[in-house]
Amino acid sequence: MLPIEIRPGIYWVGVNDRTTDLFEGLWPIEEEGVSYNSYLIDDEKKAIIDLSKAIKTDDFFDQVAHVIDLADLDYVVINHMEPDHSGVLRMLLRLAPRVTLLGTEKTRSMLEAFYGITENVRVVADGETLPLGKHTLKFVHTPFVHWPETMMTYEVSQQILFSCDAFGSYGALRGGIFDDEYPDPVFYEREALRYYVNIVAIFSKLVLQAIDKLDGVPLSIIAPSHGLVWREKPGHIVELYRRWAEYATGARPTEVGITFLYGTMYGNTEKMMNAVAQGIAEEGVPLTIFDVARTHPSYILPALWTQRGVMVGAPTYEGSLFPPMTHVLEVATTKRVRNKLVARFGSYGWSGGAQRRFEAMLEPLRWTLTDSFEFVGAPTDEDLRYGEEFGARFARLIKSEAQASDAQ
Ligand code: FEO
């Protein structure tokens, strides 16, 4: 995609990445891709806001060269030091050695730690403005959205917020960069939630602080570093972010629904999973089912984040919990997916052990165990009938808990 002028003198000069399999070396994006959105302001002074991952160095400099000669560049605004935003920096400084790098105090130390860069770095204060000519930049410190050095940059004349990771999503851009170029941006909304829960969510309190800090700031465009540029409905993505962050702080109840995590070795726990799911479905509670051995936690976390109930079906494996289930629960612990109601079932062959390990994992998760049962070997018809009622009972609990929190 060629550069796109999003407002007079302000260009998107981003690049799509469809070849990186794992974002942060961890989160799968081989099907979705990702964009590294960079923005260039061509004025009396010329500035680039955010850059690109190094894997796209050639493409990135080609984008910039379509608009200006890189040697004429005055400033690079480093909203965030993570290398998906800053990876081309060393090469840029070889091509434009007199450019001034702008960032927070923490950015200064990170520039040295990550790239050995100590010269031509200028620290900008929270709220400081920088006139470029017709355009003026204003810097808004937003620590831990996503790293401690992170800030956003606001262009005053056009009311554009360059929000960095905040309000961004996985997903390479599919021809258009603006929300109004997609009749149904559901893909980007889904991938914005996945990005949020995978990358940003443990800092939800600070996300809310950042959103509060923007209160009253006129926003005509939100231009994140990944995914869509929100031109038609900038407030929509802000409200989605507020909702996801409030789930973490408890300011907003999570959605009535159950995330059903199951794993099975030879199909016995799977048979029970179907019975339990039947019971849940009979109660009309939304249900999302994941086979934890075949689904990356990246795709499971959004459901866990947004739904208030978790059903766990996993067998004993070598005296402990089925390892793929342990892995998902450990990732959920790391990502601070907290305050869930949970029930568990599973099969065992001789001595068991899964339940003990599972219960030990609940304390750091801060999940409340409401019910559990185990069965030996293959489930009998009686076991399956019990499983169906077990699922229905848990679904009723989720509904009644939701009614109770609505009444508060
Ligand atoms: Fe887009 Fe924190 O990296």
CSV table of N, CA, C and O in Angstrom, one decimal, residues 4-101:
chain,number,residue,atom,x,y,z
A,4,ILE,N,-0.8,7.3,2.4
A,4,ILE,CA,-2.1,7.8,2.3
A,4,ILE,C,-2.2,9.1,3.1
A,4,ILE,O,-1.8,9.1,4.3
A,5,GLU,N,-2.6,10.2,2.5
A,5,GLU,CA,-2.7,11.5,3.2
A,5,GLU,C,-4.0,11.4,4.0
A,5,GLU,O,-5.1,11.4,3.5
A,6,ILE,N,-3.8,11.4,5.3
A,6,ILE,CA,-5.1,11.3,6.2
A,6,ILE,C,-5.7,12.6,6.5
A,6,ILE,O,-6.8,12.7,6.8
A,7,ARG,N,-4.9,13.7,6.5
A,7,ARG,CA,-5.3,15.1,6.6
A,7,ARG,C,-4.2,15.9,5.9
A,7,ARG,O,-3.1,15.4,5.7
A,8,PRO,N,-4.4,17.1,5.5
A,8,PRO,CA,-3.4,17.8,4.7
A,8,PRO,C,-2.1,17.8,5.4
A,8,PRO,O,-1.9,18.2,6.6
A,9,GLY,N,-1.1,17.3,4.7
A,9,GLY,CA,0.3,17.3,5.2
A,9,GLY,C,0.6,16.2,6.2
A,9,GLY,O,1.7,16.1,6.7
A,10,ILE,N,-0.4,15.3,6.5
A,10,ILE,CA,-0.2,14.2,7.5
A,10,ILE,C,-0.5,12.9,6.7
A,10,ILE,O,-1.6,12.7,6.2
A,11,TYR,N,0.6,12.0,6.7
A,11,TYR,CA,0.5,10.8,5.9
A,11,TYR,C,0.6,9.6,6.8
A,11,TYR,O,1.5,9.5,7.7
A,12,TRP,N,-0.2,8.6,6.4
A,12,TRP,CA,0.1,7.2,6.9
A,12,TRP,C,1.2,6.6,6.0
A,12,TRP,O,1.1,6.6,4.8
A,13,VAL,N,2.3,6.2,6.6
A,13,VAL,CA,3.4,5.6,5.9
A,13,VAL,C,3.7,4.2,6.5
A,13,VAL,O,4.9,3.8,6.6
A,14,GLY,N,2.7,3.5,6.8
A,14,GLY,CA,2.9,2.2,7.5
A,14,GLY,C,3.2,1.1,6.5
A,14,GLY,O,3.2,1.3,5.3
A,15,VAL,N,3.4,-0.1,7.1
A,15,VAL,CA,3.7,-1.3,6.3
A,15,VAL,C,2.9,-2.4,6.9
A,15,VAL,O,2.6,-2.5,8.1
A,16,ASN,N,2.5,-3.3,6.0
A,16,ASN,CA,1.8,-4.6,6.5
A,16,ASN,C,2.9,-5.6,6.7
A,16,ASN,O,3.9,-5.7,5.9
A,17,ASP,N,2.7,-6.5,7.7
A,17,ASP,CA,3.6,-7.6,7.9
A,17,ASP,C,2.7,-8.9,7.8
A,17,ASP,O,1.9,-9.1,8.7
A,18,ARG,N,2.9,-9.7,6.8
A,18,ARG,CA,2.1,-10.9,6.6
A,18,ARG,C,3.0,-12.1,6.7
A,18,ARG,O,2.6,-13.2,6.4
A,19,THR,N,4.2,-11.9,7.2
A,19,THR,CA,5.2,-13.1,7.2
A,19,THR,C,5.6,-13.4,8.7
A,19,THR,O,6.1,-14.5,8.9
A,20,THR,N,5.5,-12.5,9.6
A,20,THR,CA,5.8,-12.9,11.0
A,20,THR,C,4.7,-13.8,11.5
A,20,THR,O,3.5,-13.5,11.4
A,21,ASP,N,5.2,-15.0,12.0
A,21,ASP,CA,4.2,-16.0,12.5
A,21,ASP,C,3.7,-15.6,14.0
A,21,ASP,O,2.6,-15.9,14.3
A,22,LEU,N,4.7,-15.1,14.8
A,22,LEU,CA,4.4,-14.9,16.2
A,22,LEU,C,4.7,-13.5,16.6
A,22,LEU,O,5.9,-13.1,16.6
A,23,PHE,N,3.7,-12.7,17.0
A,23,PHE,CA,3.9,-11.4,17.5
A,23,PHE,C,4.6,-11.5,18.9
A,23,PHE,O,4.1,-12.3,19.7
A,24,GLU,N,5.6,-10.7,19.2
A,24,GLU,CA,6.4,-10.8,20.4
A,24,GLU,C,7.0,-12.2,20.5
A,24,GLU,O,7.3,-12.6,21.6
A,25,GLY,N,7.1,-12.9,19.4
A,25,GLY,CA,7.7,-14.3,19.5
A,25,GLY,C,6.8,-15.2,20.2
A,25,GLY,O,7.2,-16.3,20.6
A,26,LEU,N,5.5,-14.9,20.3
A,26,LEU,CA,4.6,-15.6,21.2
A,26,LEU,C,3.2,-15.8,20.7
A,26,LEU,O,2.6,-16.8,20.9
A,27,TRP,N,2.6,-14.7,20.2
A,27,TRP,CA,1.2,-14.7,19.9
A,27,TRP,C,1.0,-14.9,18.4
A,27,TRP,O,1.5,-14.2,17.6
A,28,PRO,N,0.2,-15.9,18.0
A,28,PRO,CA,0.1,-16.2,16.6
A,28,PRO,C,-0.6,-15.2,15.8
A,28,PRO,O,-1.7,-14.7,16.2
A,29,ILE,N,0.0,-14.8,14.7
A,29,ILE,CA,-0.6,-13.9,13.7
A,29,ILE,C,-0.4,-14.4,12.3
A,29,ILE,O,-0.6,-13.6,11.3
A,30,GLU,N,-0.1,-15.7,12.1
A,30,GLU,CA,0.2,-16.1,10.8
A,30,GLU,C,-1.0,-16.0,9.8
A,30,GLU,O,-0.8,-15.8,8.6
A,31,GLU,N,-2.2,-16.1,10.4
A,31,GLU,CA,-3.4,-15.9,9.5
A,31,GLU,C,-3.8,-14.5,9.4
A,31,GLU,O,-4.3,-14.0,8.4
A,32,GLU,N,-3.6,-13.7,10.5
A,32,GLU,CA,-4.2,-12.4,10.5
A,32,GLU,C,-3.2,-11.3,10.0
A,32,GLU,O,-3.6,-10.3,9.5
A,33,GLY,N,-1.9,-11.5,10.2
A,33,GLY,CA,-0.9,-10.5,10.0
A,33,GLY,C,-1.0,-9.3,11.0
A,33,GLY,O,-1.8,-9.4,11.9
A,34,VAL,N,-0.2,-8.3,10.7
A,34,VAL,CA,-0.3,-7.1,11.6
A,34,VAL,C,0.2,-5.9,10.7
A,34,VAL,O,1.0,-6.1,9.7
A,35,SER,N,-0.2,-4.7,11.1
A,35,SER,CA,0.3,-3.6,10.4
A,35,SER,C,1.2,-2.8,11.4
A,35,SER,O,0.8,-2.8,12.6
A,36,TYR,N,2.2,-2.2,10.9
A,36,TYR,CA,3.0,-1.2,11.7
A,36,TYR,C,2.7,0.1,11.1
A,36,TYR,O,3.2,0.5,10.1
A,37,ASN,N,1.8,0.9,11.8
A,37,ASN,CA,1.4,2.2,11.3
A,37,ASN,C,2.4,3.2,11.7
A,37,ASN,O,2.6,3.4,12.9
A,38,SER,N,2.9,3.9,10.8
A,38,SER,CA,3.8,5.1,11.0
A,38,SER,C,3.2,6.3,10.4
A,38,SER,O,2.4,6.1,9.4
A,39,TYR,N,3.4,7.5,10.9
A,39,TYR,CA,2.8,8.7,10.4
A,39,TYR,C,3.8,9.7,10.2
A,39,TYR,O,4.7,9.9,11.0
A,40,LEU,N,3.7,10.4,9.0
A,40,LEU,CA,4.7,11.4,8.7
A,40,LEU,C,4.0,12.8,8.5
A,40,LEU,O,3.0,12.9,7.8
A,41,ILE,N,4.6,13.8,9.1
A,41,ILE,CA,4.0,15.1,9.0
A,41,ILE,C,5.0,15.9,8.2
A,41,ILE,O,6.2,16.1,8.6
A,42,ASP,N,4.5,16.4,7.0
A,42,ASP,CA,5.4,17.1,6.1
A,42,ASP,C,5.0,18.6,6.2
A,42,ASP,O,4.0,19.1,5.7
A,43,ASP,N,5.9,19.3,7.0
A,43,ASP,CA,5.6,20.7,7.3
A,43,ASP,C,6.9,21.5,7.2
A,43,ASP,O,7.9,20.9,6.7
A,44,GLU,N,7.0,22.7,7.7
A,44,GLU,CA,8.3,23.4,7.7
A,44,GLU,C,9.3,22.5,8.4
A,44,GLU,O,10.5,22.4,8.0
A,45,LYS,N,8.9,21.9,9.5
A,45,LYS,CA,9.7,20.9,10.2
A,45,LYS,C,9.0,19.5,9.9
A,45,LYS,O,7.8,19.5,9.9
A,46,LYS,N,9.8,18.5,9.7
A,46,LYS,CA,9.2,17.2,9.3
A,46,LYS,C,9.4,16.2,10.4
A,46,LYS,O,10.5,16.1,10.9
A,47,ALA,N,8.4,15.5,10.7
A,47,ALA,CA,8.4,14.6,11.8
A,47,ALA,C,7.8,13.2,11.4
A,47,ALA,O,6.8,13.2,10.7
A,48,ILE,N,8.4,12.2,11.9
A,48,ILE,CA,7.7,10.8,11.8
A,48,ILE,C,7.3,10.4,13.2
A,48,ILE,O,8.1,10.5,14.2
A,49,ILE,N,6.1,9.9,13.3
A,49,ILE,CA,5.6,9.4,14.6
A,49,ILE,C,5.5,7.9,14.5
A,49,ILE,O,4.8,7.3,13.7
A,50,ASP,N,6.3,7.2,15.3
A,50,ASP,CA,6.4,5.7,15.3
A,50,ASP,C,7.0,5.2,14.0
A,50,ASP,O,6.8,5.8,13.0
A,51,LEU,N,7.6,4.1,14.1
A,51,LEU,CA,8.4,3.5,13.0
A,51,LEU,C,7.8,2.2,12.6
A,51,LEU,O,6.6,2.0,12.5
A,52,SER,N,8.7,1.2,12.5
A,52,SER,CA,8.3,-0.2,12.1
A,52,SER,C,9.2,-1.2,12.6
A,52,SER,O,10.3,-0.9,13.1
A,53,LYS,N,8.8,-2.4,12.6
A,53,LYS,CA,9.7,-3.5,13.0
A,53,LYS,C,10.8,-3.6,11.9
A,53,LYS,O,10.6,-3.4,10.7
A,54,ALA,N,12.0,-4.1,12.3
A,54,ALA,CA,13.2,-4.1,11.5
A,54,ALA,C,13.0,-5.0,10.2
A,54,ALA,O,13.5,-4.7,9.2
A,55,ILE,N,12.1,-6.0,10.4
A,55,ILE,CA,11.9,-6.9,9.3
A,55,ILE,C,11.4,-6.2,8.0
A,55,ILE,O,11.5,-6.7,6.9
A,56,LYS,N,10.8,-5.0,8.2
A,56,LYS,CA,10.2,-4.3,7.1
A,56,LYS,C,11.0,-3.0,6.8
A,56,LYS,O,10.4,-2.1,6.3
A,57,THR,N,12.3,-3.0,7.1
A,57,THR,CA,13.1,-1.8,6.9
A,57,THR,C,13.0,-1.3,5.5
A,57,THR,O,12.7,-0.1,5.3
A,58,ASP,N,13.2,-2.1,4.5
A,58,ASP,CA,13.2,-1.6,3.1
A,58,ASP,C,11.9,-1.0,2.7
A,58,ASP,O,11.7,0.1,2.2
A,59,ASP,N,10.8,-1.7,3.1
A,59,ASP,CA,9.4,-1.3,2.7
A,59,ASP,C,9.2,0.1,3.4
A,59,ASP,O,8.6,1.0,2.9
A,60,PHE,N,9.6,0.2,4.7
A,60,PHE,CA,9.3,1.4,5.4
A,60,PHE,C,10.0,2.6,4.8
A,60,PHE,O,9.4,3.6,4.6
A,61,PHE,N,11.3,2.4,4.5
A,61,PHE,CA,12.0,3.6,3.9
A,61,PHE,C,11.5,3.9,2.5
A,61,PHE,O,11.5,5.1,2.1
A,62,ASP,N,11.0,2.9,1.8
A,62,ASP,CA,10.3,3.2,0.5
A,62,ASP,C,9.1,4.1,0.7
A,62,ASP,O,8.8,5.0,0.0
A,63,GLN,N,8.3,3.7,1.8
A,63,GLN,CA,7.1,4.5,2.1
A,63,GLN,C,7.5,6.0,2.3
A,63,GLN,O,6.9,6.9,1.8
A,64,VAL,N,8.5,6.2,3.2
A,64,VAL,CA,8.8,7.6,3.5
A,64,VAL,C,9.3,8.3,2.3
A,64,VAL,O,9.0,9.5,2.0
A,65,ALA,N,10.1,7.6,1.4
A,65,ALA,CA,10.7,8.2,0.2
A,65,ALA,C,9.6,8.7,-0.8
A,65,ALA,O,9.9,9.6,-1.6
A,66,HIS,N,8.4,8.1,-0.7
A,66,HIS,CA,7.4,8.5,-1.6
A,66,HIS,C,6.9,10.0,-1.2
A,66,HIS,O,6.3,10.7,-2.0
A,67,VAL,N,7.2,10.4,0.0
A,67,VAL,CA,6.7,11.7,0.5
A,67,VAL,C,7.8,12.7,0.7
A,67,VAL,O,7.7,13.9,0.2
A,68,ILE,N,8.9,12.3,1.3
A,68,ILE,CA,10.0,13.3,1.5
A,68,ILE,C,11.3,12.6,1.3
A,68,ILE,O,11.4,11.4,1.3
A,69,ASP,N,12.3,13.4,1.2
A,69,ASP,CA,13.7,12.9,1.2
A,69,ASP,C,14.0,12.7,2.7
A,69,ASP,O,13.9,13.6,3.5
A,70,LEU,N,14.4,11.5,3.1
A,70,LEU,CA,14.7,11.2,4.5
A,70,LEU,C,15.7,12.1,5.1
A,70,LEU,O,15.7,12.4,6.3
A,71,ALA,N,16.6,12.6,4.3
A,71,ALA,CA,17.7,13.5,4.8
A,71,ALA,C,17.1,14.8,5.3
A,71,ALA,O,17.7,15.6,6.0
A,72,ASP,N,15.8,15.1,4.9
A,72,ASP,CA,15.2,16.4,5.3
A,72,ASP,C,14.4,16.2,6.6
A,72,ASP,O,13.8,17.1,7.1
A,73,LEU,N,14.4,15.0,7.2
A,73,LEU,CA,13.6,14.7,8.4
A,73,LEU,C,14.3,15.4,9.6
A,73,LEU,O,15.5,15.4,9.8
A,74,ASP,N,13.4,16.1,10.4
A,74,ASP,CA,13.9,16.8,11.6
A,74,ASP,C,13.7,16.0,12.9
A,74,ASP,O,14.5,16.0,13.8
A,75,TYR,N,12.5,15.3,13.0
A,75,TYR,CA,12.2,14.6,14.3
A,75,TYR,C,11.7,13.2,14.0
A,75,TYR,O,11.0,13.0,13.1
A,76,VAL,N,12.0,12.4,15.0
A,76,VAL,CA,11.3,11.1,15.1
A,76,VAL,C,10.7,11.0,16.5
A,76,VAL,O,11.4,11.1,17.5
A,77,VAL,N,9.4,10.9,16.5
A,77,VAL,CA,8.7,10.8,17.8
A,77,VAL,C,8.6,9.4,18.2
A,77,VAL,O,8.0,8.6,17.4
A,78,ILE,N,9.2,9.0,19.3
A,78,ILE,CA,9.1,7.6,19.7
A,78,ILE,C,8.1,7.5,20.8
A,78,ILE,O,8.4,7.7,22.0
A,79,ASN,N,6.9,7.1,20.4
A,79,ASN,CA,5.8,6.9,21.4
A,79,ASN,C,6.1,5.7,22.3
A,79,ASN,O,5.6,5.6,23.4
A,80,HIS,N,6.8,4.7,21.7
A,80,HIS,CA,7.0,3.4,22.4
A,80,HIS,C,8.2,2.8,21.8
A,80,HIS,O,8.5,2.8,20.6
A,81,MET,N,9.0,2.2,22.8
A,81,MET,CA,10.3,1.6,22.4
A,81,MET,C,10.2,0.1,21.9
A,81,MET,O,11.2,-0.4,21.5
A,82,GLU,N,9.1,-0.5,22.1
A,82,GLU,CA,9.0,-2.0,21.7
A,82,GLU,C,9.4,-2.1,20.3
A,82,GLU,O,9.0,-1.2,19.4
A,83,PRO,N,10.3,-3.0,19.9
A,83,PRO,CA,10.9,-3.0,18.6
A,83,PRO,C,9.9,-3.2,17.4
A,83,PRO,O,10.3,-3.0,16.3
A,84,ASP,N,8.6,-3.5,17.7
A,84,ASP,CA,7.7,-3.5,16.5
A,84,ASP,C,7.4,-2.0,16.1
A,84,ASP,O,6.9,-1.8,15.0
A,85,HIS,N,7.8,-1.1,17.0
A,85,HIS,CA,7.6,0.3,16.7
A,85,HIS,C,8.9,1.0,16.4
A,85,HIS,O,8.9,2.1,15.8
A,86,SER,N,10.0,0.5,16.9
A,86,SER,CA,11.3,1.2,16.8
A,86,SER,C,12.4,0.5,16.1
A,86,SER,O,13.5,0.9,16.0
A,87,GLY,N,12.1,-0.7,15.5
A,87,GLY,CA,13.1,-1.6,15.0
A,87,GLY,C,14.0,-1.0,13.8
A,87,GLY,O,15.1,-1.4,13.7
A,88,VAL,N,13.4,-0.1,13.1
A,88,VAL,CA,14.2,0.5,12.0
A,88,VAL,C,15.1,1.7,12.4
A,88,VAL,O,15.7,2.3,11.6
A,89,LEU,N,15.1,2.0,13.7
A,89,LEU,CA,15.7,3.2,14.2
A,89,LEU,C,17.2,3.3,13.9
A,89,LEU,O,17.7,4.4,13.4
A,90,ARG,N,17.9,2.2,14.1
A,90,ARG,CA,19.4,2.3,13.9
A,90,ARG,C,19.7,2.6,12.4
A,90,ARG,O,20.5,3.4,12.1
A,91,MET,N,18.9,2.0,11.5
A,91,MET,CA,19.2,2.2,10.1
A,91,MET,C,18.7,3.6,9.8
A,91,MET,O,19.4,4.3,9.0
A,92,LEU,N,17.7,4.1,10.3
A,92,LEU,CA,17.2,5.5,10.1
A,92,LEU,C,18.3,6.5,10.4
A,92,LEU,O,18.6,7.4,9.7
A,93,LEU,N,19.0,6.2,11.6
A,93,LEU,CA,20.0,7.2,12.0
A,93,LEU,C,21.2,7.2,11.1
A,93,LEU,O,21.9,8.1,11.0
A,94,ARG,N,21.5,6.0,10.5
A,94,ARG,CA,22.6,6.0,9.5
A,94,ARG,C,22.2,6.9,8.3
A,94,ARG,O,23.1,7.5,7.7
A,95,LEU,N,20.9,6.9,7.9
A,95,LEU,CA,20.5,7.6,6.7
A,95,LEU,C,20.2,9.1,7.0
A,95,LEU,O,20.3,9.9,6.1
A,96,ALA,N,19.8,9.4,8.3
A,96,ALA,CA,19.5,10.7,8.6
A,96,ALA,C,20.1,11.0,10.0
A,96,ALA,O,19.4,11.1,11.0
A,97,PRO,N,21.4,11.1,10.1
A,97,PRO,CA,22.1,11.2,11.4
A,97,PRO,C,21.8,12.4,12.2
A,97,PRO,O,22.1,12.4,13.4
A,98,ARG,N,21.3,13.5,11.6
A,98,ARG,CA,21.1,14.7,12.4
A,98,ARG,C,19.7,14.8,13.0
A,98,ARG,O,19.3,15.8,13.6
A,99,VAL,N,18.9,13.8,12.8
A,99,VAL,CA,17.5,13.8,13.3
A,99,VAL,C,17.5,13.8,14.8
A,99,VAL,O,18.3,13.3,15.5
A,100,THR,N,16.5,14.5,15.4
A,100,THR,CA,16.3,14.5,16.8
A,100,THR,C,15.2,13.5,17.2
A,100,THR,O,14.1,13.5,16.6
A,101,LEU,N,15.6,12.7,18.2
A,101,LEU,CA,14.6,11.7,18.7
A,101,LEU,C,13.9,12.3,19.9
A,101,LEU,O,14.5,12.8,20.8
